[in-house]
mmCIF file of C-alpha atoms and ligand atoms in Angstrom:
data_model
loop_
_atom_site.group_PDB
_atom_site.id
_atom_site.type_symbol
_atom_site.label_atom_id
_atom_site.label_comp_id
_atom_site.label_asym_id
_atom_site.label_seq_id
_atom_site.Cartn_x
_atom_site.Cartn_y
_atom_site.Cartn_z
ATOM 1 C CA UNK W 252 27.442 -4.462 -87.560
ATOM 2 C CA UNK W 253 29.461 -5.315 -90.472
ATOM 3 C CA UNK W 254 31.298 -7.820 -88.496
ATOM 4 C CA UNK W 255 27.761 -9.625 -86.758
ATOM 5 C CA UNK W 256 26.413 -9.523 -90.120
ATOM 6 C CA UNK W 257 28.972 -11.740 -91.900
ATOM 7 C CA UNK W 258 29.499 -13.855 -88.912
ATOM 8 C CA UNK W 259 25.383 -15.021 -88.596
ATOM 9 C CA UNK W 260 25.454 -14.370 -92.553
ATOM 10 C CA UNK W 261 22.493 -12.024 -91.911
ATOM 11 C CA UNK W 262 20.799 -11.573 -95.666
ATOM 12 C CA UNK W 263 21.277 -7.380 -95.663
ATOM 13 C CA UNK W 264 20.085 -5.603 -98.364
ATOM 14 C CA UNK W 265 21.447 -2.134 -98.521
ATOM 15 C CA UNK W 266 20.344 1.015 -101.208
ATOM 16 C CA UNK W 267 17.020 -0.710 -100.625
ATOM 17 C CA UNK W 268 13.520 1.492 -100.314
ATOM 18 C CA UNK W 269 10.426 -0.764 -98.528
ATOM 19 C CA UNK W 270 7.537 0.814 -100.489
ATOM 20 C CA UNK W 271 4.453 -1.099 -99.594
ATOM 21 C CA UNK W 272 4.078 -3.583 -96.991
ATOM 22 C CA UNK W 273 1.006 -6.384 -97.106
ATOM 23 C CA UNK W 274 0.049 -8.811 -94.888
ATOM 24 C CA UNK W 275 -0.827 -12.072 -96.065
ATOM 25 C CA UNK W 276 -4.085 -12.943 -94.870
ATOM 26 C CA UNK W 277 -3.954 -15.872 -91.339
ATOM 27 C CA UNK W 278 -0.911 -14.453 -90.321
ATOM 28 C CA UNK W 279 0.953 -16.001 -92.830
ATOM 29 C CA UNK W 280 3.370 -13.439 -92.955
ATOM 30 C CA UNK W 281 4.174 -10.179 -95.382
ATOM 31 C CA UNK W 282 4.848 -9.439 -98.620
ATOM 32 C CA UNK W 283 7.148 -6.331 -98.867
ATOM 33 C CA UNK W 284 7.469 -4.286 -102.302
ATOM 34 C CA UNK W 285 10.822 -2.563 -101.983
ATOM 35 C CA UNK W 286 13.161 -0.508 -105.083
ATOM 36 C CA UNK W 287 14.758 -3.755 -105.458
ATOM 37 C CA UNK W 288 12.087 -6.573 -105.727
ATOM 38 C CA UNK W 289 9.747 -8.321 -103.734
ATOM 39 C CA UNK W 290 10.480 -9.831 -100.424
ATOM 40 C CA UNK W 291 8.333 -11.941 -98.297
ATOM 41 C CA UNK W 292 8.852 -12.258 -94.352
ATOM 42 C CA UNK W 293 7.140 -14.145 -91.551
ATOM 43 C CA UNK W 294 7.628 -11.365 -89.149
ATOM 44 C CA UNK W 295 8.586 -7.934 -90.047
ATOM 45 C CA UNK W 296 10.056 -5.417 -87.484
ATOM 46 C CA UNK W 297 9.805 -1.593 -88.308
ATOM 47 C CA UNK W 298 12.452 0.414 -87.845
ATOM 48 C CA UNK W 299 12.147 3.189 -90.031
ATOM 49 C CA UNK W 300 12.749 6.073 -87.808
ATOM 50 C CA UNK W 301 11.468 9.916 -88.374
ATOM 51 C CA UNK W 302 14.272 11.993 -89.782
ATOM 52 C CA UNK W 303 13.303 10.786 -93.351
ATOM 53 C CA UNK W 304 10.075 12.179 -93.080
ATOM 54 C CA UNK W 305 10.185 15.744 -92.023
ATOM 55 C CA UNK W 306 6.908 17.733 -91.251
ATOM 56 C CA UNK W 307 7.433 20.321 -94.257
ATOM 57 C CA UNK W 308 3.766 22.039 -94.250
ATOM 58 C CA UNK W 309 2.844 23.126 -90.865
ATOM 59 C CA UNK W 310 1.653 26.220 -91.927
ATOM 60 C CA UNK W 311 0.998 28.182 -94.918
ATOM 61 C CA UNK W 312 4.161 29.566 -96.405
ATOM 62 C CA UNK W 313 6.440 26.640 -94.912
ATOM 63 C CA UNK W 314 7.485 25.772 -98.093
ATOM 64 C CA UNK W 315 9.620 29.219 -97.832
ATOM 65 C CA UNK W 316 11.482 27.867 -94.858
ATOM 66 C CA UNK W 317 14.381 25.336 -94.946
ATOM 67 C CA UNK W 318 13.485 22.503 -92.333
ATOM 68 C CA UNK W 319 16.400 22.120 -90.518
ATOM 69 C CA UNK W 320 16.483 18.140 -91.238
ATOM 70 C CA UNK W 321 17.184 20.052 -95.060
ATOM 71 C CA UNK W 322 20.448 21.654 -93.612
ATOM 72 C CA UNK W 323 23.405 19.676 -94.642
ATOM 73 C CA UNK W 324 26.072 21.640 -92.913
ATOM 74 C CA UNK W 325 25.556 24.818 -90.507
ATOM 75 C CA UNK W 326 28.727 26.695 -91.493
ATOM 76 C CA UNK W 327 26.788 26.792 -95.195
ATOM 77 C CA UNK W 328 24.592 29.228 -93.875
ATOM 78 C CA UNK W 329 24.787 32.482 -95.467
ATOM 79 C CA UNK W 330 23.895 35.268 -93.353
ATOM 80 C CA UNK W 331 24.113 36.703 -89.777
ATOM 81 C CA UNK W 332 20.790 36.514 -88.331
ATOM 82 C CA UNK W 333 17.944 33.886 -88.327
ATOM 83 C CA UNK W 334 14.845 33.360 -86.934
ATOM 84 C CA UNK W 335 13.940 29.426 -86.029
ATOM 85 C CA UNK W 336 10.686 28.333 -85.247
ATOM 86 C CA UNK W 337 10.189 25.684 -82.771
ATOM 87 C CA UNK W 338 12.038 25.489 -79.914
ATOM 88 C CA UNK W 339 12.399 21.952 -78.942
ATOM 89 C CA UNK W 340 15.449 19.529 -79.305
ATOM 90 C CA UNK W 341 15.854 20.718 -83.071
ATOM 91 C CA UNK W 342 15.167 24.446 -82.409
ATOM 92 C CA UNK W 343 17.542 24.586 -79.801
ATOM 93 C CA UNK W 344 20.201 22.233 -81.608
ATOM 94 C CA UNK W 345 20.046 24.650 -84.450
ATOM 95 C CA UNK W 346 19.699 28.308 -82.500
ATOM 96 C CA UNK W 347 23.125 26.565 -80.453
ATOM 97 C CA UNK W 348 24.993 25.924 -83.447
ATOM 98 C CA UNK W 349 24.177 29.238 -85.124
ATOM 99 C CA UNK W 350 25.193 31.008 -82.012
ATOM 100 C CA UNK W 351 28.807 28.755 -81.599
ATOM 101 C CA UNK W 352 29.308 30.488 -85.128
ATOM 102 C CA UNK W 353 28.909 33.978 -84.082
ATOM 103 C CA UNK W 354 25.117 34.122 -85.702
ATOM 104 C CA UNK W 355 22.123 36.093 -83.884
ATOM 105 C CA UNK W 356 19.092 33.936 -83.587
ATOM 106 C CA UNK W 357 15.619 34.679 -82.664
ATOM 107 C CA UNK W 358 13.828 31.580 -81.240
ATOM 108 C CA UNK W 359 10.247 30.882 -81.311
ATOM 109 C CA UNK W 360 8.407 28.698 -79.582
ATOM 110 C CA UNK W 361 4.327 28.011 -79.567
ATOM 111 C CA UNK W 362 4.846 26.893 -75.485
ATOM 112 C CA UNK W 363 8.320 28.043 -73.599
ATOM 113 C CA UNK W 364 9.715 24.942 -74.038
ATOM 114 C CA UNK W 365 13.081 26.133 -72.282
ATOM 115 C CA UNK W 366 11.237 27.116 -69.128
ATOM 116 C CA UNK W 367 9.671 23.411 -69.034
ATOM 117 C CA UNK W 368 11.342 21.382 -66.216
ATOM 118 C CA UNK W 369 9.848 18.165 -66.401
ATOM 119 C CA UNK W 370 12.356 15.401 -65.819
ATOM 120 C CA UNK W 371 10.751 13.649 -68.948
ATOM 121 C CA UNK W 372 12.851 14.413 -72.119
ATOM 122 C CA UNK W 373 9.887 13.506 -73.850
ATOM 123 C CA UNK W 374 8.156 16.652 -73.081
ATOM 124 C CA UNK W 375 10.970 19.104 -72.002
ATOM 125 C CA UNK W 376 14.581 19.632 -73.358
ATOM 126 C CA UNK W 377 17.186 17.057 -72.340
ATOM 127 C CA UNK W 378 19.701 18.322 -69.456
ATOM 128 C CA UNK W 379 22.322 18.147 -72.504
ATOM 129 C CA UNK W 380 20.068 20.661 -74.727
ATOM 130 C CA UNK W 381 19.535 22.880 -71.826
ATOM 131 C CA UNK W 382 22.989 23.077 -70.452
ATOM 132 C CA UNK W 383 24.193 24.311 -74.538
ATOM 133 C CA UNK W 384 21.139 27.274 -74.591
ATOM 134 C CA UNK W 385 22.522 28.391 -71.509
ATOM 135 C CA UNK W 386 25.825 28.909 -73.149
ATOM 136 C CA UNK W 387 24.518 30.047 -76.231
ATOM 137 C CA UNK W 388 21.955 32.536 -74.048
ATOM 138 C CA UNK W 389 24.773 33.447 -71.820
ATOM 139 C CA UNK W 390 26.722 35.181 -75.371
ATOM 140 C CA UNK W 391 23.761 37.201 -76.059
ATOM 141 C CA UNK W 392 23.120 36.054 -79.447
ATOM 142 C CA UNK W 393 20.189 34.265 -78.619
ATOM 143 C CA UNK W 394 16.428 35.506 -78.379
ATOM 144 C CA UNK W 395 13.664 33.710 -76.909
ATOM 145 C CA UNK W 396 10.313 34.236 -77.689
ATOM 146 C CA UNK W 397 7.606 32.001 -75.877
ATOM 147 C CA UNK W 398 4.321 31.258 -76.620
ATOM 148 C CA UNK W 399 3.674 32.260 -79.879
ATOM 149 C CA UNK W 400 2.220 30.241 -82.013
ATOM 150 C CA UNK W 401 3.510 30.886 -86.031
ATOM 151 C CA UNK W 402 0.413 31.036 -88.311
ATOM 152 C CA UNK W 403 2.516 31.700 -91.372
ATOM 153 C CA UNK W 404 5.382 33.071 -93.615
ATOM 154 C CA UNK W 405 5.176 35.263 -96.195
ATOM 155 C CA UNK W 406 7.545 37.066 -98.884
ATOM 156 C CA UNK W 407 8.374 40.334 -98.300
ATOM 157 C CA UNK W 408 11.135 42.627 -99.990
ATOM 158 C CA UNK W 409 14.549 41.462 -98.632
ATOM 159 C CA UNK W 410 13.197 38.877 -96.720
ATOM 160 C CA UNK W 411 10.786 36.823 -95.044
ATOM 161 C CA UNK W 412 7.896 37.734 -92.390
ATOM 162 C CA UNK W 413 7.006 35.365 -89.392
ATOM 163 C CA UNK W 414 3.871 35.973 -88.254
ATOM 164 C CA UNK W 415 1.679 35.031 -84.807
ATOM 165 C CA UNK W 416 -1.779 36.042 -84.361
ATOM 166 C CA UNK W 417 -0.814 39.825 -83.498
ATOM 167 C CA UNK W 418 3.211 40.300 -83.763
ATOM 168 C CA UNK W 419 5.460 39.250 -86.449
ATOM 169 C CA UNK W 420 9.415 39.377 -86.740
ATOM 170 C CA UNK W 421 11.447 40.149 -89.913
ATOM 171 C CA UNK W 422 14.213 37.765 -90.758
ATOM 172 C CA UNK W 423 16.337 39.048 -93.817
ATOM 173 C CA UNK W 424 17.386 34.660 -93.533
ATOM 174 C CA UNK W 425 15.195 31.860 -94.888
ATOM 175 C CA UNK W 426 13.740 30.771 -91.702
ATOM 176 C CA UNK W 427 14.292 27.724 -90.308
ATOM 177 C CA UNK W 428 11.746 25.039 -89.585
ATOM 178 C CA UNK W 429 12.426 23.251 -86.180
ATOM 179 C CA UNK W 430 8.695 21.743 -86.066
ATOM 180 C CA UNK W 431 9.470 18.368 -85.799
ATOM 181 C CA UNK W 432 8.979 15.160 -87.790
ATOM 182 C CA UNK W 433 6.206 13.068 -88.997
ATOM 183 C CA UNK W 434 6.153 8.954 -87.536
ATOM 184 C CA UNK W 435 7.460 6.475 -90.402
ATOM 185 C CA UNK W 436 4.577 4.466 -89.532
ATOM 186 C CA UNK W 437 2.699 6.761 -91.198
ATOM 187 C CA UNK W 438 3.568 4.766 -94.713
ATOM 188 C CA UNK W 439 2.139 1.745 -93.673
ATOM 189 C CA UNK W 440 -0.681 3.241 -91.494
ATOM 190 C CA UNK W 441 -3.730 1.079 -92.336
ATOM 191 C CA UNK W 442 -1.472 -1.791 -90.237
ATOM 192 C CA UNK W 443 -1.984 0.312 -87.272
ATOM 193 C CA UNK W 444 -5.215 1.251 -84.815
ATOM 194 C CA UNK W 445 -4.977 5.273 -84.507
ATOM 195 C CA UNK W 446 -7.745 5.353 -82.514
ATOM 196 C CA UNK W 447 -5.869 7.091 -79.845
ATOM 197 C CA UNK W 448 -4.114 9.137 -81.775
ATOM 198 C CA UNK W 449 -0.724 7.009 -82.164
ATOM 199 C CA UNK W 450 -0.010 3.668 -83.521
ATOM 200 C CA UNK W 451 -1.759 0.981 -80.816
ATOM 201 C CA UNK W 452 0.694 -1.907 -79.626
ATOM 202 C CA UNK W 453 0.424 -4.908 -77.275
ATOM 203 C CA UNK W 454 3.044 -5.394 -74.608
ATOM 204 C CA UNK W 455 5.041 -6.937 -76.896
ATOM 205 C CA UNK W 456 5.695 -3.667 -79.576
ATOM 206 C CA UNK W 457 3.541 -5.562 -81.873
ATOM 207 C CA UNK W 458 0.881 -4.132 -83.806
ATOM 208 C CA UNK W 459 -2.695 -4.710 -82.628
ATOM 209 C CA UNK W 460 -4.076 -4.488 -85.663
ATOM 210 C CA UNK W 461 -1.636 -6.571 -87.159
ATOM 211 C CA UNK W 462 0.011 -10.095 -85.766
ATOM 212 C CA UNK W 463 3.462 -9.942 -86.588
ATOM 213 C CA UNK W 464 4.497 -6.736 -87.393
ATOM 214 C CA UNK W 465 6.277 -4.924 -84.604
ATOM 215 C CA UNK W 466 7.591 -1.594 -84.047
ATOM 216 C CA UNK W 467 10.758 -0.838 -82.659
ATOM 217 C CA UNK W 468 12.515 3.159 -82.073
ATOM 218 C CA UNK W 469 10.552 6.510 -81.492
ATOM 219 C CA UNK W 470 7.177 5.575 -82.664
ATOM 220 C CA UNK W 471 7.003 3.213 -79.711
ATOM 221 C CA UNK W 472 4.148 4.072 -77.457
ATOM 222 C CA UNK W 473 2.275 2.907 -74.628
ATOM 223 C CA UNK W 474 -0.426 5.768 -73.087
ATOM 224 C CA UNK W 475 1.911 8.304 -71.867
ATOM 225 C CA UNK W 476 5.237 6.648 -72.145
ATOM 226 C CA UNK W 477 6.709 7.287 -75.006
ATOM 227 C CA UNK W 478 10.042 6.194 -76.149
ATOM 228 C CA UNK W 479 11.266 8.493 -78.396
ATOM 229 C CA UNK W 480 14.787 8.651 -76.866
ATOM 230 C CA UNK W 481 17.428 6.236 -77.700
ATOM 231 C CA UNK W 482 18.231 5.608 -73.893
ATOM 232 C CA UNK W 483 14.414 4.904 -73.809
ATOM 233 C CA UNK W 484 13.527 2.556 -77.083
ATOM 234 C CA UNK W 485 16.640 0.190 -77.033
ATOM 235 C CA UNK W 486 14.971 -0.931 -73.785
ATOM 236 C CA UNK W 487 12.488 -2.629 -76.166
ATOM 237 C CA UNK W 488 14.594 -4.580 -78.459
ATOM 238 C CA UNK W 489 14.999 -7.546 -76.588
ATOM 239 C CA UNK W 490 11.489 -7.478 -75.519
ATOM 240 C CA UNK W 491 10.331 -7.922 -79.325
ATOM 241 C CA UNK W 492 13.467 -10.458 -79.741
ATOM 242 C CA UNK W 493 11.695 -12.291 -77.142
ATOM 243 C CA UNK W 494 8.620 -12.389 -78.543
ATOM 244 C CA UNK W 495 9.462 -13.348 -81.802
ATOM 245 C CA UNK W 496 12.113 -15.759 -80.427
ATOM 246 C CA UNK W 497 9.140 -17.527 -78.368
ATOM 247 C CA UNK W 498 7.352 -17.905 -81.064
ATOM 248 C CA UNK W 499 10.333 -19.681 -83.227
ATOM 249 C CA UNK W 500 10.750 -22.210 -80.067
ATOM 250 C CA UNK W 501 14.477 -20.400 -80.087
ATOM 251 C CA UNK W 502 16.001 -20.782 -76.419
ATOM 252 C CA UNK W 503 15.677 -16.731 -74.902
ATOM 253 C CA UNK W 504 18.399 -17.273 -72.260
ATOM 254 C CA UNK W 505 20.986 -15.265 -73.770
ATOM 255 C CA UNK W 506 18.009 -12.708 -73.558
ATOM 256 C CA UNK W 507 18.784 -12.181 -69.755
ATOM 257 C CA UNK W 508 22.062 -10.455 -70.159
ATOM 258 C CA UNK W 509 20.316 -7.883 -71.387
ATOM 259 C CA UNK W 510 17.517 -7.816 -68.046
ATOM 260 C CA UNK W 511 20.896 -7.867 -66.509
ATOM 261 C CA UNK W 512 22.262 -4.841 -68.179
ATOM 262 C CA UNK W 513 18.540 -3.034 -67.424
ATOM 263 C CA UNK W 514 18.237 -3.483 -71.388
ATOM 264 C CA UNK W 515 15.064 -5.659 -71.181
ATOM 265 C CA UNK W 516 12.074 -3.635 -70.413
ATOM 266 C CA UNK W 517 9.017 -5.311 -70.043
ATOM 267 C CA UNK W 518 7.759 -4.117 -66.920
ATOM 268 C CA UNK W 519 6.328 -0.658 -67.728
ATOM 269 C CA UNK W 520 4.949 -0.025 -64.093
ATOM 270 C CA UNK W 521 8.209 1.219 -63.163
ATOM 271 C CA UNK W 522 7.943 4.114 -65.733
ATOM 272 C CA UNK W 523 5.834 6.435 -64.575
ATOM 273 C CA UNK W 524 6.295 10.105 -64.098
ATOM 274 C CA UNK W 525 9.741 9.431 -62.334
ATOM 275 C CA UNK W 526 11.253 7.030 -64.987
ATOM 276 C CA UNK W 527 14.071 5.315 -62.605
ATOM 277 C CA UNK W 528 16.094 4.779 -65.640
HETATM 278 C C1 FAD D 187 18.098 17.403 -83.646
HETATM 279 C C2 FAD D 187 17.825 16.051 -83.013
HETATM 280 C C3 FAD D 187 18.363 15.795 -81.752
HETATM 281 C C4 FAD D 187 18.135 14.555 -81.147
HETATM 282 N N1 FAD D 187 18.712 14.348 -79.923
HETATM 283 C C5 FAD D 187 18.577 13.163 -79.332
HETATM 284 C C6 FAD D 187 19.228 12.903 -78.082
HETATM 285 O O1 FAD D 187 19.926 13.754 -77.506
HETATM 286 N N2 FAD D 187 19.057 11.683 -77.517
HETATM 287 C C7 FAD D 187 18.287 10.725 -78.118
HETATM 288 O O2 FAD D 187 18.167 9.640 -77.560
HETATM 289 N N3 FAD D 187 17.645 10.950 -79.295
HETATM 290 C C8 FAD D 187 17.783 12.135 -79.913
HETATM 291 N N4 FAD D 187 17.143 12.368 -81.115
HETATM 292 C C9 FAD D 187 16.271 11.339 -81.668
HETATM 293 C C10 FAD D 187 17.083 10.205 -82.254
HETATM 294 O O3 FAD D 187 18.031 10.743 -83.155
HETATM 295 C C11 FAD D 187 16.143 9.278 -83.002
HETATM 296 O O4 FAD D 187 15.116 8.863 -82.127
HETATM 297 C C12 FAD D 187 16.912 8.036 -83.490
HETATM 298 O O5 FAD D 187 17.850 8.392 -84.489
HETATM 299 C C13 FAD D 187 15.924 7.044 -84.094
HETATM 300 O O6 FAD D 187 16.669 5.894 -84.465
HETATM 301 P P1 FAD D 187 16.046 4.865 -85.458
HETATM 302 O O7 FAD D 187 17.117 3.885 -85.788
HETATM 303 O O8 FAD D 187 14.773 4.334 -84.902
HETATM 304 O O9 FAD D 187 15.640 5.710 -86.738
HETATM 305 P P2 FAD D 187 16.567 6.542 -87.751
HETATM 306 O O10 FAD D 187 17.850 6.937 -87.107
HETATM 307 O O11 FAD D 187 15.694 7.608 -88.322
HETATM 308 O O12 FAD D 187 16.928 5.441 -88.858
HETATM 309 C C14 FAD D 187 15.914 4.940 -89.721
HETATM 310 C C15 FAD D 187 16.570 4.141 -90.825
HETATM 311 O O13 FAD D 187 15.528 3.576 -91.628
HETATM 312 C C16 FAD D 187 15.788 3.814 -92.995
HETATM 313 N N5 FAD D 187 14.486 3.927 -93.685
HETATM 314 C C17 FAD D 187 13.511 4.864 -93.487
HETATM 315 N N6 FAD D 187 12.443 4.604 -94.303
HETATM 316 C C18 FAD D 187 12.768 3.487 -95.010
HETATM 317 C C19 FAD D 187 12.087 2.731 -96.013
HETATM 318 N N7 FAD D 187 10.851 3.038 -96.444
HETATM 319 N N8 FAD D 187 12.723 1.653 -96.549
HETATM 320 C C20 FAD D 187 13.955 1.299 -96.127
HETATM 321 N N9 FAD D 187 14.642 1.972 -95.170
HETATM 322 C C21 FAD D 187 14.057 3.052 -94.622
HETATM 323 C C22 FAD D 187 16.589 5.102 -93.025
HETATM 324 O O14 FAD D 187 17.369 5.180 -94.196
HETATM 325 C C23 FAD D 187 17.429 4.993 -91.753
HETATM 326 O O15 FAD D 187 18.635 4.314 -91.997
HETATM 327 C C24 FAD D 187 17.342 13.568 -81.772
HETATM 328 C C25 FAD D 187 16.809 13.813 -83.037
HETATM 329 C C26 FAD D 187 17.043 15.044 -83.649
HETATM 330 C C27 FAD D 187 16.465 15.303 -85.007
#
């Protein structure tokens, strides 16, 4: 990066918050309020991510837990038994790591997300996740509880309480939040049409709402393909390149060594419930 950067002396502005983004009425481009001044853009691509923006409150008590997006290093940990709630990639990242260190983990899941075998790592753990609960299963230090849904946490002496509608587990540990992450886009929703319940973009990742602003990484959505996997959204990036390119009048053809490399997805019909990438 460093090296592209200084070669196409790309203007990069690091230690640098975007606070507010505005678009300038016509499609005359944005106005973006960041920690370090004002910046103006005629196109703006969002890249912001999720792990910034942790879902801290899905449930009263939460704030007793540690999100595990929160946990700097595993090995800090004090304590031999926890109980982790949610039991998707995070879940079973964290109730894998706790096990590799000898820990006893009880993990809770509102579906049985382990037992899901769609070939869709959008909706069911990736091969990779599975394959490291097996081992972690396999040493007996792991617990699975399915379909429970946590309603809250409370305070108790020595500890904390988990509870579901009619059971409830003990865990002498803060427990650990594995329920996911909020969408970045949420900071500059009013951009967006959430009429469906996610962030509506054309076929070319841009913003409906919004000419010029487009969305690349997990947020990226089209109906029920969802690209929240790296191997998935960097499919994209030369399909907004393009678009913005076109615009520009900049020549694209360097564009197809990346249709070349299958890198250059604009052809969603391929992608349906057997994704042949
Ligand atoms: C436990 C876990 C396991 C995962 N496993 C996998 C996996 O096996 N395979 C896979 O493909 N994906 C996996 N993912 C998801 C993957 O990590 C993310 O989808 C990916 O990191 C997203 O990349 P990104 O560059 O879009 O966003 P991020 O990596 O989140 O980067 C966003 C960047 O934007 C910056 N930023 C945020 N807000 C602002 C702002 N307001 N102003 C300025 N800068 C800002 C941040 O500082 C950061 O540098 C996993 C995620 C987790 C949490």
């Amino acid at each position: 990066m460093e090296t592209v950067a200084k070669h196409f002396q790309l203007p990069i502005k690091t230690e640098t918050n975007v606070k507010t983004i505005a678009a300038l009425p016509q499609g005359k481009g944005f106005i973006l309020e960041t920690s370090k001044g004002e910046l103006r853009s005629q196109f703006v691509i969002w890249a912001a991510g999720e792990f910034q923006y942790p879902n801290l409150n899905p449930f009263p008590g939460a704030e007793l837990c540690i999100h595990n997006s929160q946990i700097r290093s595993w090995t800090e940990l004090e304590g031999n038994e926890f109980v982790v709630i949610g039991g998707y990639e995070s879940g079973v990242d964290a109730a894998s790591v706790l096990a590799a260190l000898g820990k006893k983990v009880k993990l809770i899941d509102r579906n049985s997300s382990w037992l899901n075998i769609d070939s869709d790592p959008s909706v069911s753990l990736s091969p990779y996740s599975i394959k490291r609960l097996e081992v972690a299963y396999s040493m007996g230090l792991i617990e699975l509880i399915g379909d429970k849904y946590i309603e809250a946490v409370k305070a108790v002496k020595k500890g904390y309480v988990v509870e579901s509608e009619y059971e409830e587990w003990f865990s002498s540990t803060q427990p650990i939040l594995c329920t996911g992450f909020n969408s970045s886009l949420e900071q500059i929703a009013p951009l967006f049409d959430w009429s469906n319940g996610y962030a509506a973009l054309t076929q070319e990742d841009e913003s409906t709402l919004t000419p010029g602003l487009f969305v690349v990484g997990p947020s990226v959505r089209h109906g029920n393909l969802i690209f929240c996997f790296i191997y998935k959204f960097r499919q994209r990036f030369a399909v907004v390149g393009n678009a913005i390119a076109q615009r520009l009048g900049i020549d694209t053809t360097t564009l197809e060594a990346y249709r070349r490399q299958g890198l250059f997805l604009d052809d969603l019909s391929c992608c349906d419930n057997d994704c042949v990438c």
